[in-house]
């Protein structure tokens, strides 16, 4: 028989297990592929909701980008299929759940995220939605960037077309101001994530709502609690630079004393 390049999957190929979580559009279930016994995560999206949200193009882009990526710290998208009413994404199962639940100070997560961003930016892909809920943990606690729904492949600077939804907390000034943005947008989000890992909440958290957060982001209005170490403060300040070209390059993040100091412990 001719070797099919990509197997045409159907829902019948899978036994569905518990719900792993749900986001704006997708419900994600644990599932086992019957033939191989392989455990995966099956993300189910309703076509009606996709159309109502005008996000089909975004979904196809998410699928196209994420299925093209191969990196230990990036969640694999193995394939997809659809029936009359639903689209199904076959995704690597991250058995340790969301980083969000484990927001303890973990230097290795910053290093793994920086490594994954180095790879993504080398592939000219901007994720644009780096936040704890979209960072999952693999079997050995390794970080996996998930949810490429907001990612773009860019050789030139990109400006946002679709409206932002969800929290502004992790977005850089240039994105909330609707200006051109480049791969350094993800570097800003890394800074927000590092601040949150250390302080337990993001630096510009919606104090009284979106406008408040908007103002604090564009003025880079960050305050550091006393317990934040000098190195941590130094690295965060170098990541949360208003001008995207002034943000510390990823290779220097990996060499920064705040990250370097603990590297030997986690290897
Ligand atoms: N591969 C996976 N392994 C384990 N858990 C997962 C996996 N994919 C998703 N989840 C769980 O389901 C939740 C929602 O998944 P996901 O972020 O992909 O949905 P979403 O529709 O993109 O949500 P949003 O658009 O709000 O980010 C995740 O926060 C996580 O808790
Ligand atoms: O009826 C379709 O042909 C259809 C296909 C897909 C689709 C199929 C594979 C991958 C993917 F990302 C999306 N998404 C949809 C969303 C809304 C309405 C219809 C569709
Ligand atoms: Mg998500």
Tab-separated table of C-alpha atoms and ligand atoms in Angstrom:
chain	number	residue	atom	x	y	z
A	1	UNK	CA	0.000	0.000	0.000
A	2	UNK	CA	1.280	3.515	-0.713
A	3	UNK	CA	2.872	5.040	2.406
A	4	UNK	CA	0.593	7.983	3.349
A	5	UNK	CA	2.724	11.054	4.194
A	6	UNK	CA	0.292	12.012	6.955
A	7	UNK	CA	-2.218	9.557	8.451
A	8	UNK	CA	-5.812	10.857	8.220
A	9	UNK	CA	-6.819	10.772	11.865
A	10	UNK	CA	-10.406	10.438	13.081
A	11	UNK	CA	-11.927	10.683	16.560
A	12	UNK	CA	-12.367	6.903	16.395
A	13	UNK	CA	-8.585	6.445	16.591
A	14	UNK	CA	-8.608	7.741	20.175
A	15	UNK	CA	-9.955	6.831	23.598
A	16	UNK	CA	-10.776	10.094	25.387
A	17	UNK	CA	-9.798	10.571	29.066
A	18	UNK	CA	-10.158	13.368	31.623
A	19	UNK	CA	-10.250	17.054	30.756
A	20	UNK	CA	-6.777	18.600	31.208
A	21	UNK	CA	-7.987	22.184	31.006
A	22	UNK	CA	-9.692	24.715	28.808
A	23	UNK	CA	-8.832	28.172	27.511
A	24	UNK	CA	-10.719	30.804	25.518
A	25	UNK	CA	-11.663	28.444	22.710
A	26	UNK	CA	-10.305	24.964	23.350
A	27	UNK	CA	-11.141	22.138	25.714
A	28	UNK	CA	-8.137	19.851	26.091
A	29	UNK	CA	-8.519	16.153	26.981
A	30	UNK	CA	-6.110	13.384	27.840
A	31	UNK	CA	-6.391	10.760	25.059
A	32	UNK	CA	-4.839	7.462	24.022
A	33	UNK	CA	-4.261	6.556	20.374
A	34	UNK	CA	-5.827	3.064	20.232
A	35	UNK	CA	-3.405	1.424	17.791
A	36	UNK	CA	-0.120	2.489	19.420
A	37	UNK	CA	-1.344	3.112	22.982
A	38	UNK	CA	0.384	6.515	22.736
A	39	UNK	CA	-0.855	9.071	25.296
A	40	UNK	CA	-1.486	12.550	23.860
A	41	UNK	CA	-3.493	15.705	24.620
A	42	UNK	CA	-6.436	16.256	22.292
A	43	UNK	CA	-7.443	19.911	21.951
A	44	UNK	CA	-11.065	20.216	20.765
A	45	UNK	CA	-12.264	23.486	19.236
A	46	UNK	CA	-15.805	24.134	17.972
A	47	UNK	CA	-16.018	25.500	14.408
A	48	UNK	CA	-19.000	27.651	15.416
A	49	UNK	CA	-16.924	29.315	18.151
A	50	UNK	CA	-13.926	29.695	15.832
A	51	UNK	CA	-16.095	31.454	13.258
A	52	UNK	CA	-17.845	33.581	15.886
A	53	UNK	CA	-14.413	34.616	17.181
A	54	UNK	CA	-13.066	35.193	13.646
A	55	UNK	CA	-9.991	33.202	14.595
A	56	UNK	CA	-9.792	30.549	11.869
A	57	UNK	CA	-6.748	32.205	10.239
A	58	UNK	CA	-5.094	32.466	13.673
A	59	UNK	CA	-5.861	28.770	14.328
A	60	UNK	CA	-4.393	27.630	10.996
A	61	UNK	CA	-1.315	29.754	11.723
A	62	UNK	CA	-1.013	28.219	15.230
A	63	UNK	CA	-1.214	24.715	13.696
A	64	UNK	CA	1.182	25.497	10.838
A	65	UNK	CA	3.826	27.100	13.080
A	66	UNK	CA	3.679	24.698	16.035
A	67	UNK	CA	3.728	21.560	13.838
A	68	UNK	CA	6.880	22.857	12.114
A	69	UNK	CA	8.881	23.208	15.363
A	70	UNK	CA	11.181	20.590	16.959
A	71	UNK	CA	12.774	21.571	20.314
A	72	UNK	CA	12.850	19.838	23.739
A	73	UNK	CA	11.311	22.899	25.387
A	74	UNK	CA	8.560	23.438	22.827
A	75	UNK	CA	5.344	21.403	22.974
A	76	UNK	CA	4.951	19.212	19.844
A	77	UNK	CA	1.827	19.478	17.688
A	78	UNK	CA	1.731	16.026	16.006
A	79	UNK	CA	-1.288	16.552	13.739
A	80	UNK	CA	-4.873	17.643	13.392
A	81	UNK	CA	-8.201	16.609	11.889
A	82	UNK	CA	-11.756	17.925	11.862
A	83	UNK	CA	-15.344	16.653	11.599
A	84	UNK	CA	-18.613	18.452	10.842
A	85	UNK	CA	-18.548	20.654	13.940
A	86	UNK	CA	-15.120	20.444	15.562
A	87	UNK	CA	-11.376	20.809	14.911
A	88	UNK	CA	-9.049	18.449	16.814
A	89	UNK	CA	-5.347	19.150	17.518
A	90	UNK	CA	-3.133	16.193	18.481
A	91	UNK	CA	-0.599	17.615	20.963
A	92	UNK	CA	2.240	16.206	23.077
A	93	UNK	CA	0.917	15.552	26.596
A	94	UNK	CA	2.713	17.645	29.256
A	95	UNK	CA	2.150	15.367	32.233
A	96	UNK	CA	3.224	17.847	34.925
A	97	UNK	CA	0.591	20.470	33.960
A	98	UNK	CA	0.985	24.256	33.886
A	99	UNK	CA	3.982	26.150	35.132
A	100	UNK	CA	1.362	28.596	36.455
A	101	UNK	CA	0.626	26.238	39.352
A	102	UNK	CA	4.308	25.908	40.138
A	103	UNK	CA	5.235	29.553	40.166
A	104	UNK	CA	8.094	29.063	42.597
A	105	UNK	CA	11.426	30.640	41.829
A	106	UNK	CA	12.992	28.226	39.304
A	107	UNK	CA	16.048	29.607	37.554
A	108	UNK	CA	16.078	26.680	35.115
A	109	UNK	CA	12.670	27.638	33.756
A	110	UNK	CA	14.030	31.074	32.774
A	111	UNK	CA	17.049	29.401	31.164
A	112	UNK	CA	14.863	26.830	29.340
A	113	UNK	CA	12.489	29.572	28.198
A	114	UNK	CA	15.438	31.681	27.007
A	115	UNK	CA	16.756	28.618	25.113
A	116	UNK	CA	13.367	27.998	23.502
A	117	UNK	CA	13.060	31.691	22.543
A	118	UNK	CA	16.604	31.587	21.070
A	119	UNK	CA	15.452	28.705	18.829
A	120	UNK	CA	12.114	30.381	17.970
A	121	UNK	CA	13.756	33.698	17.086
A	122	UNK	CA	16.367	31.842	15.002
A	123	UNK	CA	13.374	30.397	13.111
A	124	UNK	CA	12.046	33.987	12.825
A	125	UNK	CA	8.968	33.114	14.922
A	126	UNK	CA	7.585	35.487	17.589
A	127	UNK	CA	5.342	33.732	20.137
A	128	UNK	CA	3.676	36.982	21.363
A	129	UNK	CA	1.747	35.250	24.161
A	130	UNK	CA	4.446	34.156	26.639
A	131	UNK	CA	2.642	33.899	29.992
A	132	UNK	CA	2.566	31.245	32.775
A	133	UNK	CA	-0.656	29.590	31.506
A	134	UNK	CA	1.037	28.940	28.154
A	135	UNK	CA	4.187	27.419	29.667
A	136	UNK	CA	3.713	23.731	30.446
A	137	UNK	CA	5.972	21.221	32.193
A	138	UNK	CA	7.109	17.886	30.775
A	139	UNK	CA	7.722	14.544	32.466
A	140	UNK	CA	11.024	15.620	34.009
A	141	UNK	CA	9.805	19.102	34.880
A	142	UNK	CA	11.216	20.620	31.695
A	143	UNK	CA	9.480	23.716	30.369
A	144	UNK	CA	7.417	23.531	27.150
A	145	UNK	CA	6.147	26.626	25.361
A	146	UNK	CA	2.534	25.902	24.348
A	147	UNK	CA	-0.270	27.710	22.544
A	148	UNK	CA	1.104	29.291	19.340
A	149	UNK	CA	-2.271	30.931	18.720
A	150	UNK	CA	-0.701	34.413	18.759
A	151	UNK	CA	2.604	33.481	17.081
A	152	UNK	CA	3.769	34.928	13.759
A	153	UNK	CA	6.521	34.036	11.345
A	154	UNK	CA	8.255	37.311	10.609
A	155	UNK	CA	11.185	38.458	8.500
A	156	UNK	CA	10.119	42.069	8.778
A	157	UNK	CA	8.740	43.909	11.767
A	158	UNK	CA	5.141	42.909	12.475
A	159	UNK	CA	2.292	45.101	13.592
A	160	UNK	CA	-0.727	43.569	15.354
A	161	UNK	CA	-3.863	43.021	13.225
A	162	UNK	CA	-6.343	41.150	15.488
A	163	UNK	CA	-7.593	42.573	18.778
A	164	UNK	CA	-5.825	41.535	21.954
A	165	UNK	CA	-7.882	39.505	24.389
A	166	UNK	CA	-7.067	38.374	27.914
A	167	UNK	CA	-4.514	39.885	30.256
A	168	UNK	CA	-2.259	42.794	29.179
A	169	UNK	CA	0.179	41.911	31.986
A	170	UNK	CA	2.784	40.212	29.778
A	171	UNK	CA	2.605	42.445	26.695
A	172	UNK	CA	5.392	44.928	25.822
A	173	UNK	CA	4.651	48.652	25.345
A	174	UNK	CA	4.988	48.459	21.533
A	175	UNK	CA	2.303	45.746	21.328
A	176	UNK	CA	-0.272	47.469	23.550
A	177	UNK	CA	0.417	50.718	21.673
A	178	UNK	CA	-0.243	48.830	18.400
A	179	UNK	CA	3.204	49.812	17.079
A	180	UNK	CA	5.595	47.630	15.089
A	181	UNK	CA	7.124	44.882	17.177
A	182	UNK	CA	9.829	42.281	16.584
A	183	UNK	CA	11.245	39.192	18.343
A	184	UNK	CA	12.189	41.406	21.316
A	185	UNK	CA	8.517	41.460	22.318
A	186	UNK	CA	9.084	37.953	23.766
A	187	UNK	CA	12.143	39.250	25.688
A	188	UNK	CA	9.914	41.757	27.497
A	189	UNK	CA	7.476	38.936	28.413
A	190	UNK	CA	10.435	36.936	29.773
A	191	UNK	CA	11.145	39.908	32.065
A	192	UNK	CA	7.528	40.007	33.254
A	193	UNK	CA	7.632	36.246	33.904
A	194	UNK	CA	10.927	36.488	35.836
A	195	UNK	CA	9.508	39.296	37.995
A	196	UNK	CA	6.396	37.189	38.709
A	197	UNK	CA	8.454	34.066	39.561
A	198	UNK	CA	10.344	36.050	42.178
A	199	UNK	CA	7.636	38.377	43.486
A	200	UNK	CA	4.592	36.110	43.119
A	201	UNK	CA	2.717	38.577	40.913
A	202	UNK	CA	3.401	40.342	37.595
A	203	UNK	CA	4.973	43.854	37.813
A	204	UNK	CA	2.118	45.790	36.176
A	205	UNK	CA	-0.789	43.705	37.519
A	206	UNK	CA	-4.226	45.220	36.759
A	207	UNK	CA	-4.397	47.205	39.969
A	208	UNK	CA	-7.675	48.934	39.100
A	209	UNK	CA	-8.244	47.599	35.596
A	210	UNK	CA	-6.794	47.621	32.070
A	211	UNK	CA	-6.139	51.373	31.746
A	212	UNK	CA	-4.107	51.315	34.983
A	213	UNK	CA	-2.037	48.401	33.636
A	214	UNK	CA	-1.719	50.068	30.222
A	215	UNK	CA	-0.294	53.237	31.799
A	216	UNK	CA	2.088	51.324	34.062
A	217	UNK	CA	3.440	49.279	31.124
A	218	UNK	CA	4.133	52.215	28.799
A	219	UNK	CA	5.797	54.089	31.681
A	220	UNK	CA	7.666	50.885	32.702
A	221	UNK	CA	6.401	51.596	36.210
A	222	UNK	CA	8.049	48.700	38.113
A	223	UNK	CA	8.715	48.642	41.841
A	224	UNK	CA	10.936	45.984	43.449
A	225	UNK	CA	10.122	44.549	46.908
A	226	UNK	CA	13.113	44.671	49.283
A	227	UNK	CA	13.660	40.886	49.114
A	228	UNK	CA	14.495	41.020	45.383
A	229	UNK	CA	18.248	40.397	45.004
A	230	UNK	CA	20.556	42.865	43.204
A	231	UNK	CA	21.246	40.370	40.368
A	232	UNK	CA	17.556	39.624	39.878
A	233	UNK	CA	16.753	43.354	39.814
A	234	UNK	CA	19.583	43.914	37.336
A	235	UNK	CA	18.373	41.186	34.945
A	236	UNK	CA	14.704	42.256	35.135
A	237	UNK	CA	15.681	45.888	34.446
A	238	UNK	CA	17.643	44.763	31.372
A	239	UNK	CA	14.627	42.766	30.105
A	240	UNK	CA	11.950	45.405	30.833
A	241	UNK	CA	13.407	48.112	28.597
A	242	UNK	CA	10.823	50.351	26.871
A	243	UNK	CA	12.911	50.497	23.663
A	244	UNK	CA	12.862	46.918	22.268
A	245	UNK	CA	16.379	47.244	20.777
A	246	UNK	CA	17.801	48.025	24.229
A	247	UNK	CA	16.537	44.761	25.788
A	248	UNK	CA	19.314	42.342	26.851
A	249	UNK	CA	19.944	39.677	24.119
A	250	UNK	CA	18.945	36.091	25.020
A	251	UNK	CA	22.533	34.791	24.920
A	252	UNK	CA	23.451	37.378	27.569
A	253	UNK	CA	20.417	36.348	29.670
A	254	UNK	CA	21.857	32.809	29.796
A	255	UNK	CA	25.233	34.207	30.936
A	256	UNK	CA	23.760	36.605	33.511
A	257	UNK	CA	24.939	35.908	37.110
A	258	UNK	CA	21.325	35.544	38.293
A	259	UNK	CA	20.889	32.559	35.922
A	260	UNK	CA	24.505	31.319	35.863
A	261	UNK	CA	24.777	31.170	39.662
A	262	UNK	CA	22.346	28.238	39.961
A	263	UNK	CA	22.954	26.499	36.606
A	264	UNK	CA	25.378	23.949	38.109
A	265	UNK	CA	22.708	22.962	40.684
A	266	UNK	CA	20.082	22.027	38.103
A	267	UNK	CA	22.336	20.270	35.508
B	1	LIG	N1	-0.450	19.376	25.919
B	1	LIG	C1	-1.010	19.597	27.131
B	1	LIG	N2	-0.663	18.829	28.197
B	1	LIG	C2	-1.209	19.072	29.418
B	1	LIG	N3	-2.103	20.048	29.687
B	1	LIG	C3	-2.479	20.828	28.658
B	1	LIG	C4	-1.957	20.656	27.333
B	1	LIG	N4	-2.502	21.584	26.510
B	1	LIG	C5	-3.325	22.321	27.280
B	1	LIG	N5	-3.330	21.890	28.566
B	1	LIG	C6	-4.129	22.455	29.656
B	1	LIG	O1	-5.293	23.085	29.083
B	1	LIG	C7	-5.241	24.514	29.293
B	1	LIG	C8	-5.735	25.246	28.045
B	1	LIG	O2	-4.947	24.855	26.958
B	1	LIG	P1	-4.558	25.945	25.852
B	1	LIG	O3	-3.840	27.084	26.490
B	1	LIG	O4	-3.871	25.292	24.717
B	1	LIG	O5	-6.020	26.428	25.437
B	1	LIG	P2	-6.343	27.772	24.732
B	1	LIG	O6	-7.683	27.607	24.110
B	1	LIG	O7	-5.188	28.149	23.863
B	1	LIG	O8	-6.441	28.828	25.921
B	1	LIG	P3	-6.028	30.335	25.720
B	1	LIG	O9	-6.359	30.708	24.313
B	1	LIG	O10	-6.801	31.051	26.776
B	1	LIG	O11	-4.523	30.314	25.971
B	1	LIG	C9	-3.776	24.813	29.581
B	1	LIG	O12	-3.664	26.009	30.353
B	1	LIG	C10	-3.355	23.558	30.359
B	1	LIG	O13	-3.800	23.630	31.703
B	2	LIG	O1	-14.729	23.047	7.748
B	2	LIG	C1	-13.550	23.309	7.563
B	2	LIG	O2	-12.903	23.058	6.497
B	2	LIG	C2	-12.766	23.945	8.719
B	2	LIG	C3	-11.465	23.490	8.925
B	2	LIG	C4	-10.726	24.064	9.959
B	2	LIG	C5	-9.352	23.604	10.221
B	2	LIG	C6	-8.895	22.374	9.711
B	2	LIG	C7	-7.593	21.980	9.972
B	2	LIG	C8	-6.750	22.745	10.737
B	2	LIG	C9	-7.223	23.953	11.257
B	2	LIG	F1	-6.390	24.678	12.005
B	2	LIG	C10	-8.509	24.387	11.015
B	2	LIG	N1	-11.213	25.035	10.749
B	2	LIG	C11	-12.476	25.498	10.567
B	2	LIG	C12	-12.944	26.515	11.416
B	2	LIG	C13	-14.225	26.999	11.272
B	2	LIG	C14	-15.073	26.468	10.270
B	2	LIG	C15	-14.616	25.475	9.428
B	2	LIG	C16	-13.312	24.969	9.551
B	3	LIG	MG1	-3.616	28.947	26.655
